[in-house]
Short mmCIF file of C-alpha atoms in Angstrom, two decimals:
data_model
loop_
_atom_site.label_atom_id
_atom_site.label_comp_id
_atom_site.label_asym_id
_atom_site.label_seq_id
_atom_site.Cartn_x
_atom_site.Cartn_y
_atom_site.Cartn_z
CA MET A 1226 220.53 160.20 175.91
CA ASN A 1227 220.68 163.66 174.99
CA VAL A 1228 217.45 166.42 174.16
CA LYS A 1229 217.91 165.80 170.41
CA ASP A 1230 217.86 161.91 170.51
CA GLU A 1231 215.11 162.32 173.06
CA LEU A 1232 213.01 164.53 170.77
CA PHE A 1233 213.55 162.48 167.87
CA ARG A 1234 212.57 159.16 169.99
CA LYS A 1235 208.89 161.20 170.70
CA ARG A 1236 208.57 162.20 167.47
CA GLU A 1237 208.78 158.77 165.93
CA LEU A 1238 206.88 157.27 168.49
CA ALA A 1239 203.86 160.00 167.66
CA GLY A 1240 204.55 159.02 164.02
CA LEU A 1241 204.15 155.26 164.55
CA LYS A 1242 201.21 155.40 166.82
CA PHE A 1243 199.47 157.98 163.94
CA ILE A 1244 200.32 155.34 161.21
CA LEU A 1245 198.96 152.53 163.31
CA ALA A 1246 195.75 154.40 164.04
CA PHE A 1247 195.42 154.85 160.32
CA ARG A 1248 196.47 151.55 159.25
CA VAL A 1249 193.63 150.13 161.62
CA LEU A 1250 191.25 152.35 160.21
CA PHE A 1251 192.29 150.94 156.69
CA LEU A 1252 191.95 147.49 157.93
CA MET A 1253 188.37 148.22 159.28
CA ILE A 1254 187.06 149.58 156.17
CA THR A 1255 188.62 147.07 153.98
CA ILE A 1256 187.12 144.04 155.87
CA SER A 1257 183.74 145.86 156.17
CA ALA A 1258 183.61 146.58 152.34
CA THR A 1259 184.88 142.88 151.57
CA LEU A 1260 182.34 141.45 153.92
CA ILE A 1261 179.71 143.50 151.78
CA LEU A 1262 180.98 143.14 148.40
CA ALA A 1263 182.50 139.92 148.33
CA VAL A 1264 181.71 137.80 145.29
CA SER A 1265 182.54 134.42 146.79
CA TRP A 1266 182.57 132.80 150.29
CA ILE A 1267 186.16 131.93 149.76
CA GLU A 1268 187.08 135.49 149.45
CA GLN A 1269 185.23 136.30 152.36
CA VAL A 1270 187.06 133.98 154.36
CA LEU A 1271 190.77 134.52 153.13
CA VAL A 1272 190.55 138.49 153.40
CA GLY A 1273 188.79 138.03 156.93
CA ILE A 1274 191.77 135.89 157.87
CA LEU A 1275 194.02 138.20 156.46
CA ILE A 1276 193.00 141.34 157.83
CA SER A 1277 192.42 139.69 161.20
CA ILE A 1278 196.10 138.56 161.48
CA ALA A 1279 196.96 142.03 160.50
CA LEU A 1280 194.76 143.48 163.28
CA LEU A 1281 196.08 141.31 165.98
CA VAL A 1282 199.62 142.17 165.12
CA CYS A 1283 198.27 145.90 165.11
CA LEU A 1284 196.87 145.27 168.90
CA VAL A 1285 200.54 143.92 169.78
CA PHE A 1286 202.41 146.87 167.93
CA TYR A 1287 199.95 148.87 170.14
CA GLN A 1288 201.02 147.40 173.30
CA TRP A 1289 204.67 147.72 172.52
CA LEU A 1290 204.23 151.44 171.43
CA LYS A 1291 202.42 152.34 174.67
CA LYS A 1292 205.72 150.87 176.52
CA GLY A 1293 208.02 152.76 174.25
CA LYS A 1294 209.77 149.42 172.97
CA TYR A 1295 210.43 148.10 169.72
CA LEU A 1296 210.12 151.27 167.53
CA ARG A 1297 212.33 150.14 164.42
CA PHE A 1298 210.86 146.67 164.41
CA VAL A 1299 207.47 148.09 164.62
CA GLY A 1300 208.06 150.69 161.61
CA TYR A 1301 209.66 148.42 159.56
CA THR A 1302 207.20 145.15 160.09
CA GLY A 1303 204.16 147.74 159.72
CA ALA A 1304 205.58 148.71 156.37
CA LEU A 1305 205.90 145.39 155.19
CA ILE A 1306 202.47 144.46 156.35
CA ASP A 1307 200.86 147.37 154.42
CA THR A 1308 202.96 146.22 151.24
CA LEU A 1309 201.62 142.35 151.39
CA LEU A 1310 198.36 143.61 152.15
CA LEU A 1311 198.39 145.98 149.14
CA LEU A 1312 199.92 143.21 146.83
CA PHE A 1313 197.77 140.36 148.04
CA LEU A 1314 194.04 142.06 148.32
CA PRO A 1315 193.76 142.89 144.61
CA ILE A 1316 195.31 139.21 143.71
CA LEU A 1317 192.34 137.94 145.76
CA TRP A 1318 189.97 140.11 144.25
CA HIS A 1319 191.10 139.11 140.84
CA ILE A 1320 190.62 135.46 141.66
CA SER A 1321 187.15 135.85 143.13
CA VAL A 1322 185.81 137.70 140.08
CA GLY A 1323 186.77 134.98 137.95
CA GLY A 1324 190.38 134.53 137.46
CA ASP A 1325 191.99 134.25 134.41
CA SER A 1326 188.63 134.42 132.41
CA VAL A 1327 188.34 137.90 133.37
CA SER A 1328 191.34 140.84 132.03
CA ARG A 1329 193.57 141.87 135.06
CA ALA A 1330 193.28 145.20 134.37
CA TYR A 1331 189.61 144.74 135.45
CA VAL A 1332 190.52 144.87 138.89
CA LEU A 1333 193.10 147.73 138.67
CA LYS A 1334 190.61 149.90 136.49
CA SER A 1335 187.26 148.87 138.26
CA ALA A 1336 186.00 151.35 141.00
CA ASN A 1337 184.36 148.42 142.87
CA ILE A 1338 184.98 144.85 142.34
CA GLN A 1339 181.58 142.99 141.71
#
């Protein structure tokens, strides 16, 4: 491997570690807020399970990044996890506040779901 490729690999690894730390922080804040503001126990359980799985995956990713392995897989899978969380959390919040009896715009425009 030449110097340029090694430099790109180090920068990619540093970026993936930074994003992983930010992802874990986001997950911790989200699970804390959900446990405090949840409307129903089903929401608490579903969001707790979803975020716990994501945290376990982040732990595995951290171990791989520490060893410098699977960088491309960690990057793409991390982006997929972020997308799925941002897709499913608003859906769960909408269901927990009443589902079809509440306008979907409520979830999008509301500062906090209560």
